[in-house]
Short mmCIF file of C-alpha atoms in Angstrom, two decimals:
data_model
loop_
_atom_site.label_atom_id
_atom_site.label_comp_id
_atom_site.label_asym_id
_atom_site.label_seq_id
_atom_site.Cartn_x
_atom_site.Cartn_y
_atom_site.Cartn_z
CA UNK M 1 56.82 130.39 91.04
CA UNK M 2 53.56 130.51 91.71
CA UNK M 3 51.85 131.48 95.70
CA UNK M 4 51.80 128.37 96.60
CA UNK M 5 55.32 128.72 97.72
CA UNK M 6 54.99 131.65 99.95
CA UNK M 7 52.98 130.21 103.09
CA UNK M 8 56.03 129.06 105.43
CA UNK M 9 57.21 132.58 104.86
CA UNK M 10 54.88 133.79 106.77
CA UNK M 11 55.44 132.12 110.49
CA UNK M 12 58.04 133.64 112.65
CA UNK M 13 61.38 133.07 112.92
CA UNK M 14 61.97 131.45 115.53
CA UNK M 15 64.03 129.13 114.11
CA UNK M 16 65.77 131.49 112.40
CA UNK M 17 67.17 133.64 115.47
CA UNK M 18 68.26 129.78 116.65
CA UNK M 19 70.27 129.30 113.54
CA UNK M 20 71.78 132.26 113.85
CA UNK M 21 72.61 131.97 117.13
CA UNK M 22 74.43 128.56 116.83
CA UNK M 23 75.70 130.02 113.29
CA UNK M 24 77.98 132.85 116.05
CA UNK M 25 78.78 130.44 118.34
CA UNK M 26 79.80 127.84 115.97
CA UNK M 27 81.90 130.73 114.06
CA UNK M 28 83.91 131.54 117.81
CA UNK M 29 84.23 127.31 118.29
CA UNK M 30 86.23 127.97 114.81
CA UNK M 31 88.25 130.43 115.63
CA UNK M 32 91.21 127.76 117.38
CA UNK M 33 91.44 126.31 114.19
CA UNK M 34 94.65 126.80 111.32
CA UNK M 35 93.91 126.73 107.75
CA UNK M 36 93.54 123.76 106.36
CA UNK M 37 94.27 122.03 102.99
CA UNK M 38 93.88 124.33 99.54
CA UNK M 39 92.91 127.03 101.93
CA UNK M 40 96.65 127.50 102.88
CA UNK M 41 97.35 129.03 99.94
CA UNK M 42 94.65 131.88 100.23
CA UNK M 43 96.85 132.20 103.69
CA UNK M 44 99.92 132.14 101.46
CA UNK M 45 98.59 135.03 99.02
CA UNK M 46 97.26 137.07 101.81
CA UNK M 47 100.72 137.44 103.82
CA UNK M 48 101.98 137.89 100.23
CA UNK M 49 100.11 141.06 100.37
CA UNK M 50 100.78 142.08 103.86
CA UNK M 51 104.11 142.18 103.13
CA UNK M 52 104.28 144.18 99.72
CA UNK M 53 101.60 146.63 101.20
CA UNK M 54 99.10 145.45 98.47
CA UNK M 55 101.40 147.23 96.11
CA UNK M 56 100.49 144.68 93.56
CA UNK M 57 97.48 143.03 92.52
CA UNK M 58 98.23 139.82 90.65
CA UNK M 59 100.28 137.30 92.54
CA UNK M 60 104.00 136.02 91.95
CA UNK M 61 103.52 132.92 89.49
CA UNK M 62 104.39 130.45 92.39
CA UNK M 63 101.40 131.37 94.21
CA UNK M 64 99.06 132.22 91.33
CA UNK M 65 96.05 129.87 90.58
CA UNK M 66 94.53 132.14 88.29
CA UNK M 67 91.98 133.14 90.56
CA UNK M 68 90.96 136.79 91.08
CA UNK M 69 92.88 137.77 94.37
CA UNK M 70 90.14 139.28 96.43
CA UNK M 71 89.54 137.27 99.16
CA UNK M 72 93.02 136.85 99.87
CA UNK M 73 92.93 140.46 100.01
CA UNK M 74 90.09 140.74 102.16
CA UNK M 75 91.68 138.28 104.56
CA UNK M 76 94.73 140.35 104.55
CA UNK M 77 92.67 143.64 104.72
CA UNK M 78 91.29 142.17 108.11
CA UNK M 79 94.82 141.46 109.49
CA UNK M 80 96.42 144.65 108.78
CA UNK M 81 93.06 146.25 110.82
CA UNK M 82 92.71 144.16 113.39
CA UNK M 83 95.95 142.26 113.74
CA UNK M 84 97.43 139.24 112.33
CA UNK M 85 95.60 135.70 113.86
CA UNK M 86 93.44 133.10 113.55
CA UNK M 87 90.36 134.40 115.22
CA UNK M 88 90.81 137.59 113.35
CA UNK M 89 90.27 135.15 110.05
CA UNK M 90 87.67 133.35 111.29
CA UNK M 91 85.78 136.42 112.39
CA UNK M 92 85.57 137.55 108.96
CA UNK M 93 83.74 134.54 108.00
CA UNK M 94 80.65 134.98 109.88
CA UNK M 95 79.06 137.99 107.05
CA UNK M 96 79.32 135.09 104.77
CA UNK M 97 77.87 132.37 107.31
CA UNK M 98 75.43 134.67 108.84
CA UNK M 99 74.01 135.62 105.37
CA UNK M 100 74.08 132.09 103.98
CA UNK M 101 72.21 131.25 107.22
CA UNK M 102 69.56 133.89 106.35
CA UNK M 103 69.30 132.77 102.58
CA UNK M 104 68.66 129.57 103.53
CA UNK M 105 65.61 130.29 105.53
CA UNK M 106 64.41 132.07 102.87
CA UNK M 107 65.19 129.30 100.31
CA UNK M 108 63.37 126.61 102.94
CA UNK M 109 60.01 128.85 102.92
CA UNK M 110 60.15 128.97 99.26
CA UNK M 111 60.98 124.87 98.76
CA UNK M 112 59.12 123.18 101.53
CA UNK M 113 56.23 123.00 103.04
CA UNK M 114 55.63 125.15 105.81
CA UNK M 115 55.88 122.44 108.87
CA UNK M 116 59.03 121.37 107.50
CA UNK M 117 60.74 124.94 107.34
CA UNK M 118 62.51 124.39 110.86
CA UNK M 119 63.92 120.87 109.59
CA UNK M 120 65.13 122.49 107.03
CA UNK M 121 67.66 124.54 109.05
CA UNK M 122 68.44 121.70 110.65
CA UNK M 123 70.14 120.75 107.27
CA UNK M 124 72.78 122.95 108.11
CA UNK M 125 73.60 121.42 111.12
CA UNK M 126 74.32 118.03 110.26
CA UNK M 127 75.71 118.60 106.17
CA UNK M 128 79.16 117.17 107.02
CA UNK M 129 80.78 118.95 103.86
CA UNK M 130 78.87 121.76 104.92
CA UNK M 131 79.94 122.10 108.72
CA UNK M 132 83.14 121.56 107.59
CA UNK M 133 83.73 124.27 105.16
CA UNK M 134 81.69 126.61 107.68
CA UNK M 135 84.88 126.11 110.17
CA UNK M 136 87.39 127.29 108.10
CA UNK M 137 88.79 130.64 106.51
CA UNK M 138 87.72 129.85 102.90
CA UNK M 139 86.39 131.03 99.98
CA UNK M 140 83.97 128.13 99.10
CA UNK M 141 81.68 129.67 101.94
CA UNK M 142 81.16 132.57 100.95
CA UNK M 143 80.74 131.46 97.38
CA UNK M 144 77.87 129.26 98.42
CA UNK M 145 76.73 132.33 100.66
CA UNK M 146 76.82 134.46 97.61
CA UNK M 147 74.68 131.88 95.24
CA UNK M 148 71.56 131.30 98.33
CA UNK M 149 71.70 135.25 98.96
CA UNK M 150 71.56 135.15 94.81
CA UNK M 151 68.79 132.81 94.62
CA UNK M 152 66.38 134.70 97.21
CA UNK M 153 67.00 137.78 95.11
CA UNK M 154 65.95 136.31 92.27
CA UNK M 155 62.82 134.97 93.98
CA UNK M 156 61.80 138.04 95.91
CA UNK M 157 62.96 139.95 92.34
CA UNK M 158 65.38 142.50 93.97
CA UNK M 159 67.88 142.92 90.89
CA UNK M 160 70.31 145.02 93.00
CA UNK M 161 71.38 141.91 95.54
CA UNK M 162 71.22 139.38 92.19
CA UNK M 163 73.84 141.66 90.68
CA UNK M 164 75.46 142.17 93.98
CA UNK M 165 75.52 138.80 94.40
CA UNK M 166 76.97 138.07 91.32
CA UNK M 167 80.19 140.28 91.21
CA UNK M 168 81.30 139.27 95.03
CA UNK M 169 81.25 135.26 93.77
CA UNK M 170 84.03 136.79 90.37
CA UNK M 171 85.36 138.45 93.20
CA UNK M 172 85.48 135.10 95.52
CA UNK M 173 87.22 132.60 93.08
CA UNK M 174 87.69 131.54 89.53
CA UNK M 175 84.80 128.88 90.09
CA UNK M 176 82.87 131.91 90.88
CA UNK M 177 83.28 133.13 87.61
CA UNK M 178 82.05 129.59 86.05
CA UNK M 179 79.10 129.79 88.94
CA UNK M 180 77.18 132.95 87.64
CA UNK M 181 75.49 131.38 84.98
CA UNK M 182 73.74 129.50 87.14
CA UNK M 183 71.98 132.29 89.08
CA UNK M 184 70.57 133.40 85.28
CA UNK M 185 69.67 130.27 84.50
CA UNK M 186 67.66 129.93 87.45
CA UNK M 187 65.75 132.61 86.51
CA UNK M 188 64.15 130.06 83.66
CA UNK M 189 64.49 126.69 84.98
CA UNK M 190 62.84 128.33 88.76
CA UNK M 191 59.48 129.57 86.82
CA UNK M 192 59.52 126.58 84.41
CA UNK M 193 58.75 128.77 81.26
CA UNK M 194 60.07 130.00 77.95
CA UNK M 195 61.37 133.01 77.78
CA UNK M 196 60.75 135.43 75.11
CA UNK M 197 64.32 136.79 73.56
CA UNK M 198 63.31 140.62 75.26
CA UNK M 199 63.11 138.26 78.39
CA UNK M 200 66.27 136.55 77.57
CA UNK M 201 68.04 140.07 77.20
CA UNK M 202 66.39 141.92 80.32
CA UNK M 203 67.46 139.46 82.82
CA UNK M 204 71.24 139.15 81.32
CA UNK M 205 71.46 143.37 82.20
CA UNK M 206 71.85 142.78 85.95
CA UNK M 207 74.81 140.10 85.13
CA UNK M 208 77.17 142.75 83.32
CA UNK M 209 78.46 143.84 86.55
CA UNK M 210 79.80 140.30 86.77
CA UNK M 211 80.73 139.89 83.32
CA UNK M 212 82.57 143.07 83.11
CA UNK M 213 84.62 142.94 86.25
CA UNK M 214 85.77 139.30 85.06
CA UNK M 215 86.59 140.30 81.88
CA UNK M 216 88.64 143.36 83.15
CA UNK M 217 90.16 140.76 85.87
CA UNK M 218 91.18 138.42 83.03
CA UNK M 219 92.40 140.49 80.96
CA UNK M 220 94.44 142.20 83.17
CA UNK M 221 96.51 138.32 84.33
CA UNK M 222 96.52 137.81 80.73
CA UNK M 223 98.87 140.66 80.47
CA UNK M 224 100.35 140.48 84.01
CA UNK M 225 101.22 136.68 83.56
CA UNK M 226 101.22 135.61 79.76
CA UNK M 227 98.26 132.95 80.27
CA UNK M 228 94.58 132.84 80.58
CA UNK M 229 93.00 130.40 82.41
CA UNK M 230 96.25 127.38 82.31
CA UNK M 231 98.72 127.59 84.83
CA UNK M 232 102.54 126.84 83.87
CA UNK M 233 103.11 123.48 84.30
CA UNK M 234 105.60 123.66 86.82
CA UNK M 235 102.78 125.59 89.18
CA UNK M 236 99.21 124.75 88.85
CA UNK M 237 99.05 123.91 85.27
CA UNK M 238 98.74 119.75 85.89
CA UNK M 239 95.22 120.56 86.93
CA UNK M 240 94.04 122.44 84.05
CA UNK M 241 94.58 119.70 81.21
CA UNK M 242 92.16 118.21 78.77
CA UNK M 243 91.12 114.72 79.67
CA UNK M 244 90.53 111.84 77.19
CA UNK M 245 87.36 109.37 77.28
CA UNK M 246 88.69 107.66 80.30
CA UNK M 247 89.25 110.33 82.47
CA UNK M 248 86.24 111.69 81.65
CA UNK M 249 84.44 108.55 82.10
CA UNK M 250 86.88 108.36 85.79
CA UNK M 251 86.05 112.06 86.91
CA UNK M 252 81.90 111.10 86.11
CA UNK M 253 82.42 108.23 88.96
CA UNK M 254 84.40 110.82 91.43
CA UNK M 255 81.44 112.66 91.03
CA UNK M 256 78.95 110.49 92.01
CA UNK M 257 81.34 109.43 94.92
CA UNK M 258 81.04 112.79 95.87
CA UNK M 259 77.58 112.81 95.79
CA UNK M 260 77.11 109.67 97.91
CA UNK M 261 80.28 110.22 100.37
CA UNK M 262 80.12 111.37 104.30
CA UNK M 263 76.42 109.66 104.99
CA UNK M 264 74.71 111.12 101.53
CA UNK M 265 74.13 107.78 100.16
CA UNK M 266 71.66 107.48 102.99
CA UNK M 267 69.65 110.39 101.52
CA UNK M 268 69.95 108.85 98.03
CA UNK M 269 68.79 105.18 99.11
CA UNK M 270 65.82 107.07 100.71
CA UNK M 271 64.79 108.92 97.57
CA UNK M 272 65.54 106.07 95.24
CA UNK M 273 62.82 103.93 97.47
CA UNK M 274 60.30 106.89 97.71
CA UNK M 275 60.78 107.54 93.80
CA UNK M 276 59.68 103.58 92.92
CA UNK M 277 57.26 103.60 95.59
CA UNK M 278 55.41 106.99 95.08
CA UNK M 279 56.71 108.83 92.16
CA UNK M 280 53.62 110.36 90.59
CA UNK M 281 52.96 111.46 93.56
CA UNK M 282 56.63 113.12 93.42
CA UNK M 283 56.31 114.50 90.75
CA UNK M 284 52.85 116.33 91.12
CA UNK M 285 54.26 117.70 94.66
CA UNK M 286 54.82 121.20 94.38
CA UNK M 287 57.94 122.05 96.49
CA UNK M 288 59.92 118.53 95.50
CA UNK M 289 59.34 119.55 91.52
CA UNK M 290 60.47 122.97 92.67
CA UNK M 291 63.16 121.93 94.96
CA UNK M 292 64.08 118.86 92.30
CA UNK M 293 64.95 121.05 89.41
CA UNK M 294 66.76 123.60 91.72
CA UNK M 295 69.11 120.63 92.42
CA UNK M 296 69.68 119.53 89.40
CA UNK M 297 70.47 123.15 88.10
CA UNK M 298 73.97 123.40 89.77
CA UNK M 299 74.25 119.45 90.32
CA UNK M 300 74.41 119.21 85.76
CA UNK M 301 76.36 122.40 85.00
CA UNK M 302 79.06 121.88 87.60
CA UNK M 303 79.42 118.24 86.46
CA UNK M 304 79.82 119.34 82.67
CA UNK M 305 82.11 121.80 83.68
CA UNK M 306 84.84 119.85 85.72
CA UNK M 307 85.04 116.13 83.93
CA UNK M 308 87.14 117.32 80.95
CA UNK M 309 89.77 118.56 83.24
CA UNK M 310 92.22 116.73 84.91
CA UNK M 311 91.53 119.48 88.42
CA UNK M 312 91.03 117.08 91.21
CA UNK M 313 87.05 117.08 91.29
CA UNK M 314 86.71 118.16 95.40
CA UNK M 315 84.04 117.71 97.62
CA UNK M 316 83.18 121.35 98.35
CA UNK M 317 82.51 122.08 94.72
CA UNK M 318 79.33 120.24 94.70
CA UNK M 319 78.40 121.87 98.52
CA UNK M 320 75.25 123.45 97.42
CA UNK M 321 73.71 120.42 95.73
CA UNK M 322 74.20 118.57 98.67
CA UNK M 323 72.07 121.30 101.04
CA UNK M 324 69.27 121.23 98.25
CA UNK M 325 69.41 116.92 98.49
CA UNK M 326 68.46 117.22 102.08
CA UNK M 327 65.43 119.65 100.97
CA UNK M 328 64.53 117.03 98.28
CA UNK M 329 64.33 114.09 100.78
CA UNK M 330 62.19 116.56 103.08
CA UNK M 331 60.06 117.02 100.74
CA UNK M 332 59.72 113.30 99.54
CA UNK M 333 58.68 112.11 103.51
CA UNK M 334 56.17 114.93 103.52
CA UNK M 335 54.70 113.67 100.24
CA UNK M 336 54.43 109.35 101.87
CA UNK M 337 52.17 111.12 104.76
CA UNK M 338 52.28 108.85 107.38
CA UNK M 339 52.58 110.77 111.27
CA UNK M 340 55.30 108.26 112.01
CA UNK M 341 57.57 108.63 109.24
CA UNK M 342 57.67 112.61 109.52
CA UNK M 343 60.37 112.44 112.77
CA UNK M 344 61.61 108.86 112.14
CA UNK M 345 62.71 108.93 108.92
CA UNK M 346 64.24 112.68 109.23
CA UNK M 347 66.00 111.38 112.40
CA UNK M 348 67.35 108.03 110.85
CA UNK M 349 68.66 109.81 107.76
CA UNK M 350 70.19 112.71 110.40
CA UNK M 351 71.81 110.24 112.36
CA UNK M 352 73.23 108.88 109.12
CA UNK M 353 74.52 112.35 108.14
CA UNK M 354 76.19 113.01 111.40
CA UNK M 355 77.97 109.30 111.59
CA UNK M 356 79.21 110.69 108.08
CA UNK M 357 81.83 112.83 109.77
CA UNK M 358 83.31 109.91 111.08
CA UNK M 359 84.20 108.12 107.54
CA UNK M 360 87.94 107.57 107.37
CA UNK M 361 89.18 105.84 104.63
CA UNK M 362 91.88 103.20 103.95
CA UNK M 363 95.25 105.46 103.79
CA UNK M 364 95.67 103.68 100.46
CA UNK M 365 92.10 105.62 98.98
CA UNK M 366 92.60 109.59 99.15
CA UNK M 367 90.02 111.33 100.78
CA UNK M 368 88.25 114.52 100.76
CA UNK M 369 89.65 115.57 104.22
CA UNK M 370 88.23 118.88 103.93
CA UNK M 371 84.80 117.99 103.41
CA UNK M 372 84.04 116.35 106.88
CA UNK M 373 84.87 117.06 110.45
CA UNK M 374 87.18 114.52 110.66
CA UNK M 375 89.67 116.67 110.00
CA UNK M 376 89.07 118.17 113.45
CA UNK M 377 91.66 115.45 115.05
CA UNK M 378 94.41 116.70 112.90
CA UNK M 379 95.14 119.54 114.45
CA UNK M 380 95.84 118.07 118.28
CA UNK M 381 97.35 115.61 116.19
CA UNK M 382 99.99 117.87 114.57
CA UNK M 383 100.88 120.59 117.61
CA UNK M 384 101.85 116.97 119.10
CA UNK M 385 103.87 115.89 115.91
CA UNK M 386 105.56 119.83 116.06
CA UNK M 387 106.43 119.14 119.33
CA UNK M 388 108.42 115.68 118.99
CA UNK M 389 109.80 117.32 115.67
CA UNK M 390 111.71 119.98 116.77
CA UNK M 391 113.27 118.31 119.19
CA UNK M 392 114.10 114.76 117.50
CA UNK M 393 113.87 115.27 113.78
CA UNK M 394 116.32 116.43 111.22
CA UNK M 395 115.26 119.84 109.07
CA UNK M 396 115.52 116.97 105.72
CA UNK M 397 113.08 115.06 106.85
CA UNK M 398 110.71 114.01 104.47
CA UNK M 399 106.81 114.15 103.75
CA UNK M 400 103.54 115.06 101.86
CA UNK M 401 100.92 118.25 101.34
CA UNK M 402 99.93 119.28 104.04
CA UNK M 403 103.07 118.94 106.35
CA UNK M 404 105.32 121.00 103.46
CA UNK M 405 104.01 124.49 104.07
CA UNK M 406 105.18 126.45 107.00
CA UNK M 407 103.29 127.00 110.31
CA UNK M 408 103.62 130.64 109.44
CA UNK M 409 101.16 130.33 107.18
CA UNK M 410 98.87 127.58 109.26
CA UNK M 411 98.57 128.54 112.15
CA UNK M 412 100.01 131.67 112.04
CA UNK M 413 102.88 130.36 114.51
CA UNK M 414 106.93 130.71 114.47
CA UNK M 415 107.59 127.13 114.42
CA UNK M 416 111.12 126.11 113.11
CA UNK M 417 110.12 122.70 111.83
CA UNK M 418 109.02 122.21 108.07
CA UNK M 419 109.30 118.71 106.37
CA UNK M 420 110.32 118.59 102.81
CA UNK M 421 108.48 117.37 99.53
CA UNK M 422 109.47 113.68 99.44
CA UNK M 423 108.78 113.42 95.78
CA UNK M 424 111.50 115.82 95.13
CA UNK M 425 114.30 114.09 97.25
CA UNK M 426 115.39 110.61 95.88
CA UNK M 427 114.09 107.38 97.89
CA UNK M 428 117.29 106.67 98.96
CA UNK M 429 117.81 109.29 100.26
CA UNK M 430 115.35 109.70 102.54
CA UNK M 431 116.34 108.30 106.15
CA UNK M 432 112.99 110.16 108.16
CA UNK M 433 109.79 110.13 106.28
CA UNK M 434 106.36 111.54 107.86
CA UNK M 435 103.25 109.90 106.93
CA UNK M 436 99.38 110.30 107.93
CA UNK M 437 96.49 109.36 106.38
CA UNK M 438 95.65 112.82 105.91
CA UNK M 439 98.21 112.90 103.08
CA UNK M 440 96.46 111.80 99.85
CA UNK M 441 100.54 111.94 98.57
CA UNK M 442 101.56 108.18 99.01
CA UNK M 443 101.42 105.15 96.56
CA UNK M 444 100.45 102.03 97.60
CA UNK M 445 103.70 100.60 96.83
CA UNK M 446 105.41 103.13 99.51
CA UNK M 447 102.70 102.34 102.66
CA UNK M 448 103.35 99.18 101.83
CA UNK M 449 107.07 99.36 102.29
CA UNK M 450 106.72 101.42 105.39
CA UNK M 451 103.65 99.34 107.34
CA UNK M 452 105.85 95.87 106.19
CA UNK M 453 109.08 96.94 107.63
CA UNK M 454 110.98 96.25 104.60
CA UNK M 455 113.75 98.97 105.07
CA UNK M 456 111.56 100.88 107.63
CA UNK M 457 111.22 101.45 111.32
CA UNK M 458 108.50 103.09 112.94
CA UNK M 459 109.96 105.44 115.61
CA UNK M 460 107.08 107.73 116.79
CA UNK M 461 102.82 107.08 116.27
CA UNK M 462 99.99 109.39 117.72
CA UNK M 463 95.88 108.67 116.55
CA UNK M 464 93.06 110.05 117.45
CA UNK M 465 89.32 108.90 116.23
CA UNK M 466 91.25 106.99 113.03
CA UNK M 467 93.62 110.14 111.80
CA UNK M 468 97.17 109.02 112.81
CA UNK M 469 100.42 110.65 111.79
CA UNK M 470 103.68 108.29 111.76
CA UNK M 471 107.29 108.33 112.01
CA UNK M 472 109.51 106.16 109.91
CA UNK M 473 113.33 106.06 109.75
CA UNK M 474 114.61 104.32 106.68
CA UNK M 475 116.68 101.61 108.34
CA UNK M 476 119.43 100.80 105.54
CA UNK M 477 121.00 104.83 105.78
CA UNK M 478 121.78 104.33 109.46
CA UNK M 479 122.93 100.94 109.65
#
């Protein structure tokens, strides 16, 4: 990078102190809040641990992902410190969303011009995927916390918080592992230049922290649990498989979904018309070529990595290419000039990123619940469902992910009300069934059935802001 970049870094940080200020207080709002969706099963692993005294490191098979266990164990760590709850979780979230706050400062003054460094923590603020994953006790924070607080030491050269960097996102997750690369490869496609192969080798020295804890970690499953990197099929393995051409061709359109989903596509519209309108201009504009290619680092090598595999493709695996859009389409209104369009068009497109976290989709089209605020209504939504439950509902009644998993491991409560996997109970069967458009479990052919009546009755409804959970007692079994 040349100096040309360095100029915002220079003003004070005001606007840092602010972010990190809301970043605390946005951290305690969280703390009220159970885990939520795949993260249950980091909440899973972790009381897994409190309870054998961490006597073990890899998993039992019915919990094990293949990912390396450490944030489940630093979760657990926490509770057997400070005590077993929510807030306790929460609270050790805010390292990661404190330094990811402070990375991304550093990040703006190196990507944008330097008027535009405070809009660019306002990115953070209204990223729906973003603000969601920042509420929650999750690993895909603090991987994305780990890759910004990578990125500025690769800028600012400091090889010790690269490598540091580096081993905590093995540490994080298995996508962690797959992530790495593309803090070395920044170190080429950042400067824009070939390297020379004593260049190639230098760089790669900081890495074998990395390389050799997941190595060691992989090796050691291998010979805990018989398999690499495929799950049995009975666990996690369905989400491991090889695709042919059409899934491929299927998971390239997820994607792109993903890309355009929770208000993005008002980003994208925006930079499609500022790329036919002015894109010489674009292009010859420092901080969008920079911040351009910094996208499309991540954005290419996570999309080559997950299409051949049948893993449901999630939101929050593209998180940090959707932070570095919103510096693009800074960066493209600061290259069209015009006074008006520098708080208009930011504003317009903010708006649009906010109304994002009100998309709900047709319960017939699954959606990435975890990757907007949305989500937020659930939780009223279920204490009210646990309520009515206990008192009114058999222990066989029937449902999807994420009503199967105890509240033990949710919200940490004793309730005595589970439902059980309806795809593992015969239709017939079934005389209560729970459904919610929070469920991504249901074919079309069984909401139809339910919503029509045909067999069904609805017995008990609650919604809030378009997330409903529903009661339905299958009326043939009674009669």
């Amino acid at each position: 990078m040349t100096s040309a970049a360095v100029p915002g870094s220079t003003r004070r940080p005001i606007a840092l102190w602010v972010a990190l200020g809301a970043a605390v207080v946005w951290n305690l709002i969280s703390w009220q809040f159970p885990f939520f969706w795949d993260n249950i099963l980091n909440s899973r692993i972790a009381h897994w641990y409190l309870e054998t005294g961490f006597s073990q490191l890899v998993v039992p098979e019915n919990l094990d992902a293949g990912h390396p266990p450490f944030f489940s164990m630093y979760i657990a760590g926490l509770w057997s410190l400070f005590g077993k709850s929510l807030a306790v979780a929460h609270a050790g979230m805010l390292p990661f969303l404190l330094g990811a706050v402070w990375a991304w400062w550093k990040l703006c003054g190196y990507l944008l011009p330097s008027q535009w460094r405070p809009w660019g923590m306002l990115i953070l603020a209204l990223e729906p995927t973003w603000l969601a994953q920042s509420s929650m006790v999750t690993p895909d924070l603090a991987l994305v916390a780990c890759l910004l607080m990578g990125w500025v030491g690769i800028r600012e050269k400091k090889s010790w918080l690269v490598a540091l960097m580096a081993v905590l996102m093995c540490a994080v997750t298995f996508r962690g592992i797959l992530m790495v690369p593309i803090l070395y490869l920044t170190e080429w496609v950042w400067e824009w230049k070939r390297p020379t192969l004593k260049e190639l080798v230098g760089k790669a020295v900081k890495y074998l922290p990395a390389a050799g804890l997941s190595a060691l970690w992989l090796w050691y499953h291998w010979q805990e649990q018989g398999w690499l990197l495929s799950p049995p099929p009975e666990t996690y393995g369905g989400h491991r498989e090889m695709l042919g051409i059409k899934g491929v061709l299927r998971n390239i359109g997820l994607v792109g979904w993903r890309m355009l989903d929770f208000g993005r596509v008002f980003l994208w519209i925006f930079l499609g018309v500022a790329s036919f309108v002015g894109w010489q201009r674009l292009r010859r504009h420092f901080f969008f070529s920079s911040s351009l290619r910094l996208f499309l680092l991540p954005a290419i090598w996570l999309t080559v990595l997950f299409i051949p595999f049948s893993n449901p493709i999630g939101h929050r695996y593209f998180m940090v290419t959707y932070l570095l859009l919103g510096l693009l389409t800074l960066n493209a209104i600061d290259v069209l000039e015009s006074s008006w369009r520098r708080w208009l068009v930011p504003a317009v497109l903010g708006m649009g990123l906010v109304c994002g976290n009100l998309w709900i989709y047709p319960a017939r089209i699954a959606q990435g619940w975890d990757a907007s605020l949305a989500h937020w209504h659930y939780f009223s939504l279920k204490d009210d469902f646990l309520t009515y439950a206990e008192e009114n509902l058999p222990p066989n009644t029937a449902a999807s992910f994420p009503f199967l998993v105890s509240e033990e491991f949710v919200s940490l409560q004793t309730r005595g009300f589970t439902c059980v996997d309806k795809d593992g109970v015969g239709g017939d069967e079934i005389e209560w069934m729970v459904e919610s458009n929070v469920s991504n479990g249901f074919s079309d052919g069984e909401l139809e059935a339910m919503r029509s009546g045909n067999g069904w009755r609805l017995e008990w409804e609650k919604e809030q802001m378009g997330v409903y959970i529903r009661i339905y007692q299958q009326t043939g079994l009674s009669e």
